[in-house]
PDB file of C-alpha atoms and ligand atoms in Angstrom:
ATOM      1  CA  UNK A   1      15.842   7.675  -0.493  1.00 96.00           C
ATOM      2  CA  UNK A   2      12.366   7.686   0.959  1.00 97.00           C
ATOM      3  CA  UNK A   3       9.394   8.239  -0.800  1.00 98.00           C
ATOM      4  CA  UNK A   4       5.492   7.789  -0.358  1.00 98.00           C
ATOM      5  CA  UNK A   5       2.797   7.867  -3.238  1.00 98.00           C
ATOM      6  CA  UNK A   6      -0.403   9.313  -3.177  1.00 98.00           C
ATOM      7  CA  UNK A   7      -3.184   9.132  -5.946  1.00 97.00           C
ATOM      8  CA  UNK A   8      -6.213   7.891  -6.839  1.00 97.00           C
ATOM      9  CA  UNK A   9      -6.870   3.747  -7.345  1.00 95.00           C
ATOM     10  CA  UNK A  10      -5.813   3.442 -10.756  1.00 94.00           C
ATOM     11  CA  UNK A  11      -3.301   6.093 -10.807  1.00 97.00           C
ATOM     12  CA  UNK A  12      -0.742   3.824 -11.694  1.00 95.00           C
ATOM     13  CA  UNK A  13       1.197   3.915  -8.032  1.00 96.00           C
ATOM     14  CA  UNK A  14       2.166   0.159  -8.127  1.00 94.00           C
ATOM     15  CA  UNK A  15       3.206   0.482 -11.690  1.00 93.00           C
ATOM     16  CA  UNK A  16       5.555   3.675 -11.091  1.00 97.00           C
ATOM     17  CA  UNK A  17       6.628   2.252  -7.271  1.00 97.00           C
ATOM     18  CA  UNK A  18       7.857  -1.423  -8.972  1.00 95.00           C
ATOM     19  CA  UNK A  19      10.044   1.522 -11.591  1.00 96.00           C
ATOM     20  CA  UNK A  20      11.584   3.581  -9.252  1.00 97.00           C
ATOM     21  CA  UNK A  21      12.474   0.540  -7.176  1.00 97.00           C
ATOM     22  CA  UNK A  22      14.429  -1.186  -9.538  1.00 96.00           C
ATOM     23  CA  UNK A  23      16.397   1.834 -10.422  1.00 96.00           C
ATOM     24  CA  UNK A  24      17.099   2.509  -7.056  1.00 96.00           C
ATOM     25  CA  UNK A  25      17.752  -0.633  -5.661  1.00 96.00           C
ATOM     26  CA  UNK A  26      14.859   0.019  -2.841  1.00 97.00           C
ATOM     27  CA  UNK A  27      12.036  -1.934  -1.892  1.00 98.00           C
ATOM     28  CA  UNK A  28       8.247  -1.158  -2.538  1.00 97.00           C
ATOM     29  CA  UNK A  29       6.060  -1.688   0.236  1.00 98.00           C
ATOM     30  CA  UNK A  30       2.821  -1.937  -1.242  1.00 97.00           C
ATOM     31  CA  UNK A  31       0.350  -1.705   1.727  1.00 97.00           C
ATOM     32  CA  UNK A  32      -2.573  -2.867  -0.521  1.00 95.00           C
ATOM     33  CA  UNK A  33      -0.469  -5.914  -1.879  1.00 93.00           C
ATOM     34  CA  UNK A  34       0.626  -6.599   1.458  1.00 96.00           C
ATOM     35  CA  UNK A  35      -3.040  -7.038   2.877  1.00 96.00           C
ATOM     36  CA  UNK A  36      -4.021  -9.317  -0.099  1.00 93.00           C
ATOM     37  CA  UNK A  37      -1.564 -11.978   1.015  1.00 93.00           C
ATOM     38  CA  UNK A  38      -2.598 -11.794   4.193  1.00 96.00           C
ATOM     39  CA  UNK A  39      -6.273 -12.806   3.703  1.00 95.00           C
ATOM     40  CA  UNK A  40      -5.181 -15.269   0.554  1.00 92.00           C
ATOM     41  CA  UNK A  41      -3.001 -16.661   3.503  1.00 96.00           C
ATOM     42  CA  UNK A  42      -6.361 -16.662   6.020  1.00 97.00           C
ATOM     43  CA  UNK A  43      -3.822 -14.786   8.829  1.00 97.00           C
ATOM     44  CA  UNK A  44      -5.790 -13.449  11.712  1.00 96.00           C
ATOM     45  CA  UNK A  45      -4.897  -9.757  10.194  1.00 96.00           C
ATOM     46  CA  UNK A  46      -6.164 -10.990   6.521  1.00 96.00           C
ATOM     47  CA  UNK A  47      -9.317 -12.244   7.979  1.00 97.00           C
ATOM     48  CA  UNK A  48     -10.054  -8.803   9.683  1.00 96.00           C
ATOM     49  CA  UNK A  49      -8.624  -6.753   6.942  1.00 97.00           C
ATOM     50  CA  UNK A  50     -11.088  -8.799   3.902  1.00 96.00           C
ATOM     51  CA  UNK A  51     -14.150  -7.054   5.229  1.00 94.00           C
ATOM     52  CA  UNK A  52     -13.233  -3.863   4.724  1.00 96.00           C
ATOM     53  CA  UNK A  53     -11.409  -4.338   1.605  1.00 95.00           C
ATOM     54  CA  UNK A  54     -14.322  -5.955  -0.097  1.00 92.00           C
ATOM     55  CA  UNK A  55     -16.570  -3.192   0.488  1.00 91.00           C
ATOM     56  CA  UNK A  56     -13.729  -0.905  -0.851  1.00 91.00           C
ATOM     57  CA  UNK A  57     -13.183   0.829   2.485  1.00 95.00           C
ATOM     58  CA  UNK A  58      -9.872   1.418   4.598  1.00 97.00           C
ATOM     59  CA  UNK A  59      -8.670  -1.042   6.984  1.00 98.00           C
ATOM     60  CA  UNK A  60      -8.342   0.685  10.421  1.00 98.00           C
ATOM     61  CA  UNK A  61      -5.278   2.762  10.962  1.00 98.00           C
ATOM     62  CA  UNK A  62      -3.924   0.936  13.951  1.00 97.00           C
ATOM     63  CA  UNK A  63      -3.853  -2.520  11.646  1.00 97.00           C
ATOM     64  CA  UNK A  64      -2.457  -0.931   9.239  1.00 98.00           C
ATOM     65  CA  UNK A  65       0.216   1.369  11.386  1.00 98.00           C
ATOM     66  CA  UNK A  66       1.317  -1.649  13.115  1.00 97.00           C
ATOM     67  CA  UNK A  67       1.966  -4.058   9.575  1.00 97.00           C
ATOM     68  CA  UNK A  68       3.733  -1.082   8.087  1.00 97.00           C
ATOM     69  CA  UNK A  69       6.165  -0.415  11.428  1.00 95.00           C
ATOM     70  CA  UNK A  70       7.299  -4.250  11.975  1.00 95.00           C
ATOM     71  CA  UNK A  71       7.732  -3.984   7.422  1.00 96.00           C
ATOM     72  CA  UNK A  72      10.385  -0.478   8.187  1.00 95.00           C
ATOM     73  CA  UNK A  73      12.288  -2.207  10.604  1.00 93.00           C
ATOM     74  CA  UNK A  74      13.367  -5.228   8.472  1.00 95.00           C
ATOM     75  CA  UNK A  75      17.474  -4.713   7.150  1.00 95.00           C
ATOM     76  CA  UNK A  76      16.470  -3.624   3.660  1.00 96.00           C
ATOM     77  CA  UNK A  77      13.997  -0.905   4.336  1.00 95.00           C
ATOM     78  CA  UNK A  78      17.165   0.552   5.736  1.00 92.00           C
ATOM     79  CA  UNK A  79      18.555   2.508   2.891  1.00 91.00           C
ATOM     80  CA  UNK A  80      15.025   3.335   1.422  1.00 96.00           C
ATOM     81  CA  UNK A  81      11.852   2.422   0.203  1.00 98.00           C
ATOM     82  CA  UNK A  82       8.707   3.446  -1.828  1.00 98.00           C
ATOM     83  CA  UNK A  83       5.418   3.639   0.054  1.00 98.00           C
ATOM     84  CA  UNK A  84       3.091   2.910  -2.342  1.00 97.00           C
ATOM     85  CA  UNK A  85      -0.734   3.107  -0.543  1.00 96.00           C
ATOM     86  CA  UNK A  86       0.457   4.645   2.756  1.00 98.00           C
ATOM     87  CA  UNK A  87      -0.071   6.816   4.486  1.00 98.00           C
ATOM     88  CA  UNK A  88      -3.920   7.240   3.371  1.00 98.00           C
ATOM     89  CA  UNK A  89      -5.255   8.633   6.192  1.00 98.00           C
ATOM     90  CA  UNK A  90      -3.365  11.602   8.353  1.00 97.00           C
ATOM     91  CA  UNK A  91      -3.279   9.432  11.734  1.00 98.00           C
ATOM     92  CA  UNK A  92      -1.386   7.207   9.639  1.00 98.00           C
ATOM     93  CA  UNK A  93       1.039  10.059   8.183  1.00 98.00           C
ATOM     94  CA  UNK A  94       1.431  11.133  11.696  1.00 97.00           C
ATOM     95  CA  UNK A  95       2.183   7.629  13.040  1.00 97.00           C
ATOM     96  CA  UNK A  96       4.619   7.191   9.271  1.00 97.00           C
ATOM     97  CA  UNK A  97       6.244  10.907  11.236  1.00 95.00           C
ATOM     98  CA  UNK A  98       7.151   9.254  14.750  1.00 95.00           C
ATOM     99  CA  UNK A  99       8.316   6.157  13.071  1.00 94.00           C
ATOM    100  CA  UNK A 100      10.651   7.689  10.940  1.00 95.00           C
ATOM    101  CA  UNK A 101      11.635  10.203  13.087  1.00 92.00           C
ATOM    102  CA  UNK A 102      12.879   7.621  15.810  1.00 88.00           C
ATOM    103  CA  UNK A 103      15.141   6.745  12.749  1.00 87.00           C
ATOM    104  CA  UNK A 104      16.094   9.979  11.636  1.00 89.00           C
ATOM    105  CA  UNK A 105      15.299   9.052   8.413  1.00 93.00           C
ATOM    106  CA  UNK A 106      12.770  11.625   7.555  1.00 94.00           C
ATOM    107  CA  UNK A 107      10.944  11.599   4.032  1.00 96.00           C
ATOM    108  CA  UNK A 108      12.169  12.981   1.422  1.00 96.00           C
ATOM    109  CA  UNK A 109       9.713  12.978  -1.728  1.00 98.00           C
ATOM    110  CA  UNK A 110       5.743  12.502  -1.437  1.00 98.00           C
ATOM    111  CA  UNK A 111       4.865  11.826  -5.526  1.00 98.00           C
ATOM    112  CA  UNK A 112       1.293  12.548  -6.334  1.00 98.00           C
ATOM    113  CA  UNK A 113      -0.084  11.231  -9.455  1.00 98.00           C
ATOM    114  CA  UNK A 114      -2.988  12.822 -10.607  1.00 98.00           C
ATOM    115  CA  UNK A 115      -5.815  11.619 -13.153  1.00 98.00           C
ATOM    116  CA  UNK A 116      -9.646  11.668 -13.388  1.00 97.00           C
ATOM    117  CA  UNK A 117     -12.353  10.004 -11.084  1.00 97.00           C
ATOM    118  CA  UNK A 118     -13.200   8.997 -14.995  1.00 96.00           C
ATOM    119  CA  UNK A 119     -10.419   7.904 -16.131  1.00 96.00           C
ATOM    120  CA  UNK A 120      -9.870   6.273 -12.481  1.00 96.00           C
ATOM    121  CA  UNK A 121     -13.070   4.597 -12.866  1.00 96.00           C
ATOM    122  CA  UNK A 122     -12.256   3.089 -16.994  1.00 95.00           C
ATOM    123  CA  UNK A 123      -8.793   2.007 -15.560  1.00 95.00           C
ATOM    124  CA  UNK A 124      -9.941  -0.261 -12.875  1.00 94.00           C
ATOM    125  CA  UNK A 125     -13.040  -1.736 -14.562  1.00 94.00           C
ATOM    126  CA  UNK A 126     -10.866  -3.380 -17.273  1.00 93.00           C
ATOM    127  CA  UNK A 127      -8.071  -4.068 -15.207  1.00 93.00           C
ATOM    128  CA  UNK A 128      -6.802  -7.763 -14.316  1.00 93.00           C
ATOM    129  CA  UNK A 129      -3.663  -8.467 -12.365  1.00 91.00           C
ATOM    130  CA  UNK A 130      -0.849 -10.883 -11.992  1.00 92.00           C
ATOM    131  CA  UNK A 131      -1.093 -12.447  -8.156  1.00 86.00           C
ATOM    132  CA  UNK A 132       2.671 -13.563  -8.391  1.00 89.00           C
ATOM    133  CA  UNK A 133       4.674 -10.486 -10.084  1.00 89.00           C
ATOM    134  CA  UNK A 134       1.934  -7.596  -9.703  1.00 87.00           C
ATOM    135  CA  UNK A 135       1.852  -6.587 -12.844  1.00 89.00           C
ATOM    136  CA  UNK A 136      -1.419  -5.383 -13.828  1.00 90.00           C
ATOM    137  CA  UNK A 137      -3.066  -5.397 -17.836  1.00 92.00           C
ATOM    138  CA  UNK A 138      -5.940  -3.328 -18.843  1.00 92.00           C
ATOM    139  CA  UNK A 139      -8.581  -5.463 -21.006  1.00 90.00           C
ATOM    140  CA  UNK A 140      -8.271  -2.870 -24.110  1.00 90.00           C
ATOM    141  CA  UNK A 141      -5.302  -0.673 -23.659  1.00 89.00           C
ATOM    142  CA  UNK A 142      -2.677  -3.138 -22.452  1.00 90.00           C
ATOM    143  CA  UNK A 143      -4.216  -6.956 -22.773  1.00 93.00           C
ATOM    144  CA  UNK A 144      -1.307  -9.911 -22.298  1.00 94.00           C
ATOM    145  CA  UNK A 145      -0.583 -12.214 -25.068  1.00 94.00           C
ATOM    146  CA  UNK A 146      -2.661 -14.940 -23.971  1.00 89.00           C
ATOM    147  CA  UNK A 147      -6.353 -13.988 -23.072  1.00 82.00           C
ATOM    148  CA  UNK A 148      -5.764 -15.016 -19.119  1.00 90.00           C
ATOM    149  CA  UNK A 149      -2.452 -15.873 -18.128  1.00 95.00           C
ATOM    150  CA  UNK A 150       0.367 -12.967 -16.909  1.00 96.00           C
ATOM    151  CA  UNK A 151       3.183 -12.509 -20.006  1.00 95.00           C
ATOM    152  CA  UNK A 152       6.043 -12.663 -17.730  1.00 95.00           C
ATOM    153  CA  UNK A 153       5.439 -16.137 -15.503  1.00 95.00           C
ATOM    154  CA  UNK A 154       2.099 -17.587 -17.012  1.00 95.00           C
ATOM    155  CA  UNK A 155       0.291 -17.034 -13.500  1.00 94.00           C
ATOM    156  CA  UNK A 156      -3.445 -17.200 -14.178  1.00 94.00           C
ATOM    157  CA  UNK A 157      -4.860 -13.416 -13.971  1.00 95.00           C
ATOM    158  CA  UNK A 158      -7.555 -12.297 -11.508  1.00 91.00           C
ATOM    159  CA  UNK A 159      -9.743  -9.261 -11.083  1.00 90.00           C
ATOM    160  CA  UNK A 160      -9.564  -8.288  -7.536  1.00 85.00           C
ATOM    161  CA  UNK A 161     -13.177  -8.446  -5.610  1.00 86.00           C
ATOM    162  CA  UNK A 162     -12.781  -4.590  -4.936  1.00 88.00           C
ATOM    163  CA  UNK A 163     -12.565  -3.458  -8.817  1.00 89.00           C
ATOM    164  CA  UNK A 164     -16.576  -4.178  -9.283  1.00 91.00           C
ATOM    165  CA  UNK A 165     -18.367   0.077 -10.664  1.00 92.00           C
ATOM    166  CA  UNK A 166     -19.709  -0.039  -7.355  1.00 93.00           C
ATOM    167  CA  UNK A 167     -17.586  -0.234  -5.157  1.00 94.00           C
ATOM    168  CA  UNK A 168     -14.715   1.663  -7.360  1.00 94.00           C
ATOM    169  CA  UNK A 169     -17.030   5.129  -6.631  1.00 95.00           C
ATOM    170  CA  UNK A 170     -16.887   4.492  -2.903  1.00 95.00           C
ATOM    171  CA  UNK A 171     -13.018   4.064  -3.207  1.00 95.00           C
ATOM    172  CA  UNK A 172     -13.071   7.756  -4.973  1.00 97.00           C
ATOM    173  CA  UNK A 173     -14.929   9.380  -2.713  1.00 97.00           C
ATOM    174  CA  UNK A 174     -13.179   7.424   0.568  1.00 97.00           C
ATOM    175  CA  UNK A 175     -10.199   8.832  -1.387  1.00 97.00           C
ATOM    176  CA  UNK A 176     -11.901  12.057  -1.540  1.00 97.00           C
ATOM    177  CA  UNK A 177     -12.449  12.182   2.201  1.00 97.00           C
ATOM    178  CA  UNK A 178      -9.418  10.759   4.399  1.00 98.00           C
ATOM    179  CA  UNK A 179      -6.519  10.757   2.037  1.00 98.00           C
ATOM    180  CA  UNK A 180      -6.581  13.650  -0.056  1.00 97.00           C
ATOM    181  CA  UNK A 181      -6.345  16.164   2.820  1.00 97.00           C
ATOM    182  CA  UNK A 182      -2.584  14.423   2.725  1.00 98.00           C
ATOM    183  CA  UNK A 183      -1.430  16.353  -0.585  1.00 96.00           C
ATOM    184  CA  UNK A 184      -1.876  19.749   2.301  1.00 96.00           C
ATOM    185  CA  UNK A 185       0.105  17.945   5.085  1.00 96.00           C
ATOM    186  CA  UNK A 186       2.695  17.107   2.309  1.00 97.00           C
ATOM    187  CA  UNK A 187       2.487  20.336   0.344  1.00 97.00           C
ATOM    188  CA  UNK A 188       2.607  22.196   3.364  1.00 96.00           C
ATOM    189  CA  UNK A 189       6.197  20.427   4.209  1.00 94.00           C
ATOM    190  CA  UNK A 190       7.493  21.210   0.511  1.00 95.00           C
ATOM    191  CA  UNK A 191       8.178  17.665  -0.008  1.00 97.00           C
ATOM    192  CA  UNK A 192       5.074  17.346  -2.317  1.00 98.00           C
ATOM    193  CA  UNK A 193       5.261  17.183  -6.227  1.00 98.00           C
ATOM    194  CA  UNK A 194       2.940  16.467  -8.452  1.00 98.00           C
ATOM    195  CA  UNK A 195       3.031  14.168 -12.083  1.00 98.00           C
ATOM    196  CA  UNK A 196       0.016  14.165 -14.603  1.00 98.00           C
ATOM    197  CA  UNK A 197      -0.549  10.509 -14.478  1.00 98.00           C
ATOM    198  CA  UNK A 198      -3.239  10.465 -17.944  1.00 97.00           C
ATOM    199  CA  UNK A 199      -0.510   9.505 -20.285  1.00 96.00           C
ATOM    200  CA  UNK A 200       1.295   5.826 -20.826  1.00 94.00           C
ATOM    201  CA  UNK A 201       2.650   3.992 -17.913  1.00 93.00           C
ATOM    202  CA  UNK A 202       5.885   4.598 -20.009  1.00 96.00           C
ATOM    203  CA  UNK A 203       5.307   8.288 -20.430  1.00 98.00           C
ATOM    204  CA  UNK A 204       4.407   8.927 -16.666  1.00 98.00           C
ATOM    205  CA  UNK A 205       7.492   7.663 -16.115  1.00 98.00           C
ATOM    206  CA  UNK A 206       9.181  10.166 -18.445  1.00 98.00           C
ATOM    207  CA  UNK A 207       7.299  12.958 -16.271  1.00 98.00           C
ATOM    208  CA  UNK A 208       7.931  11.241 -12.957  1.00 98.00           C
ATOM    209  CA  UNK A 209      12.249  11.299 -13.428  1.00 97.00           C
ATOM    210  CA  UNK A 210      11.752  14.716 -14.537  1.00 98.00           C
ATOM    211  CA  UNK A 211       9.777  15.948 -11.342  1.00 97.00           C
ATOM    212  CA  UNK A 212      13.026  14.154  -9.582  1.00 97.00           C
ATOM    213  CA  UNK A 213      15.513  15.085 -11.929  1.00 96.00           C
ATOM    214  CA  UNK A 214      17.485  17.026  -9.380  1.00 94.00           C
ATOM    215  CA  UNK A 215      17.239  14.706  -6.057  1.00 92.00           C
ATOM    216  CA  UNK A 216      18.301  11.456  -7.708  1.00 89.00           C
TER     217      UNK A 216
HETATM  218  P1  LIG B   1      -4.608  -0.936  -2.979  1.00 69.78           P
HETATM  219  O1  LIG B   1      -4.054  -2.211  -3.494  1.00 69.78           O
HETATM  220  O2  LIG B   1      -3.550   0.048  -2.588  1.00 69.78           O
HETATM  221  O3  LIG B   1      -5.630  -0.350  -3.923  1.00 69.78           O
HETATM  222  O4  LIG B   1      -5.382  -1.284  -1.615  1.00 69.78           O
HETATM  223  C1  LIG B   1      -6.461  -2.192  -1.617  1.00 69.78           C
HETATM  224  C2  LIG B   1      -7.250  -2.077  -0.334  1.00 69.78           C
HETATM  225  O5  LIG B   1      -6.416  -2.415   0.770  1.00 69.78           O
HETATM  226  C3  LIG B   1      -7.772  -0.678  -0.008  1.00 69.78           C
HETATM  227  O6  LIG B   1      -8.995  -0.379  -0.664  1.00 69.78           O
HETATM  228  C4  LIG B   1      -7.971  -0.818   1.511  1.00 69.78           C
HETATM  229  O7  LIG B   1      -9.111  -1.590   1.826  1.00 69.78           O
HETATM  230  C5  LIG B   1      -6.748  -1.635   1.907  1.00 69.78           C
HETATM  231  N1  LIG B   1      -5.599  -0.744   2.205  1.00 69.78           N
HETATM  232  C6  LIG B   1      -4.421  -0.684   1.551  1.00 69.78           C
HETATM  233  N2  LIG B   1      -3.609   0.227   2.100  1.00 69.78           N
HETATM  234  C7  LIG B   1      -4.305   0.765   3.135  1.00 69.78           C
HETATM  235  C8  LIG B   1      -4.017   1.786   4.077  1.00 69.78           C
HETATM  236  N3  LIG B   1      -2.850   2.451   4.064  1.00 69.78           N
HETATM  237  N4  LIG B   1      -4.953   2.075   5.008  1.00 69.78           N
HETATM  238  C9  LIG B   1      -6.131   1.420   5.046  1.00 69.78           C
HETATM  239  N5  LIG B   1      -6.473   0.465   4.169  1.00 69.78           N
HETATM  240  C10 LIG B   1      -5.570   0.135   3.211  1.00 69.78           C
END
């Protein structure tokens, strides 16, 4: 199965993806994640791409478009995938269209996850994440054992240079502006459904198989 999800930063879209994955035997393709290794790696792409990101803004489309076509043609993307932080623009949906189209693999669920610009804004302050596995840990509602390193393979944690107040607002409202018009295009298609995502990471889960209860 296909599926893309859309909601705010801090939504809890990697956390959700990395379920839905494992239980479907699919891989995530985590545009954001993707990016990241890129400039840790210094790759010509990284190096353009760490501007934007730093101020919190979107990497343009074509960059993006072209990372995410060469990532769907690789064997595994082949019997599905999560999208988790594309499309966020609608060139990009429309580019996600004639990609998948060519396929004839067409979507088949766009999740939204909805929560607060506050609650958006509390999650990503506190939050620290794991460079190796991903997993992310919230300073008060969900520290790890020890004060720094990730529970699962003791990789040192790190705040990401994009989680600062600042530059967390200008995410929202970037949000706001180019990718929320995508819940229309979606809706519009009657592939769109939508999970209240202000609960537990394990609850939202709970609500997210029940919004797919009859397509998986
Ligand atoms: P994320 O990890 O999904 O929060 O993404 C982190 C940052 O990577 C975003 O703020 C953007 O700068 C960049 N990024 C990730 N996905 C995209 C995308 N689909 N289009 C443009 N920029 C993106």
């Amino acid at each position: 199965m296909r599926f893309v999800l859309l909601g705010l930063p801090g939504a809890g879209k990697g956390t959700q993806a990395r379920v839905l994955c494992q239980q479907l035997l699919i891989p995530q393709i985590a545009t954001g994640d993707t990016l990241r290794e890129h400039v840790q790696e210094g790759t010509t792409l990284g190096i353009e791409a760490r501007t934007y990101m730093d101020r919190g803004e979107y990497v343009p489309d074509a960059l993006v478009v072209k990372m995410v076509e060469e990532r769907l043609l690789e064997p595994d993307a082949v019997k599905g995938f999560v999208l988790d932080g594309f499309p966020r623009t609608v060139p990009q949906a429309e580019a996600l269209d004639r990609a998948l189209e060519a396929a004839d693999a067409p979507l088949d669920v766009v999740i939204k996850f909805t929560i607060s610009d506050s609650i958006a804004i509390q999650r990503i302050i506190g939050r620290f994440t794991c460079l190796t596995c991903k997993r992310t840990y919230h300073v008060e509602w969900s520290p790890p054992l020890d004060d720094a390193l990730c529970d699962d393979d003791q990789t040192p944690l790190e705040k990401r240079t994009d989680e600062d107040e600042l530059t967390v607002k200008r995410r929202l409202a970037i949000y706001r502006q180019q990718t929320a018009p995508l819940e229309t295009f979606y809706a519009a298609r009657g592939v769109l459904r939508e999970v209240d995502a202000e609960a537990s990471p394990a609850e939202v889960t709970a609500r997210m198989m029940a919004a797919l209860a009859d397509v998986l």
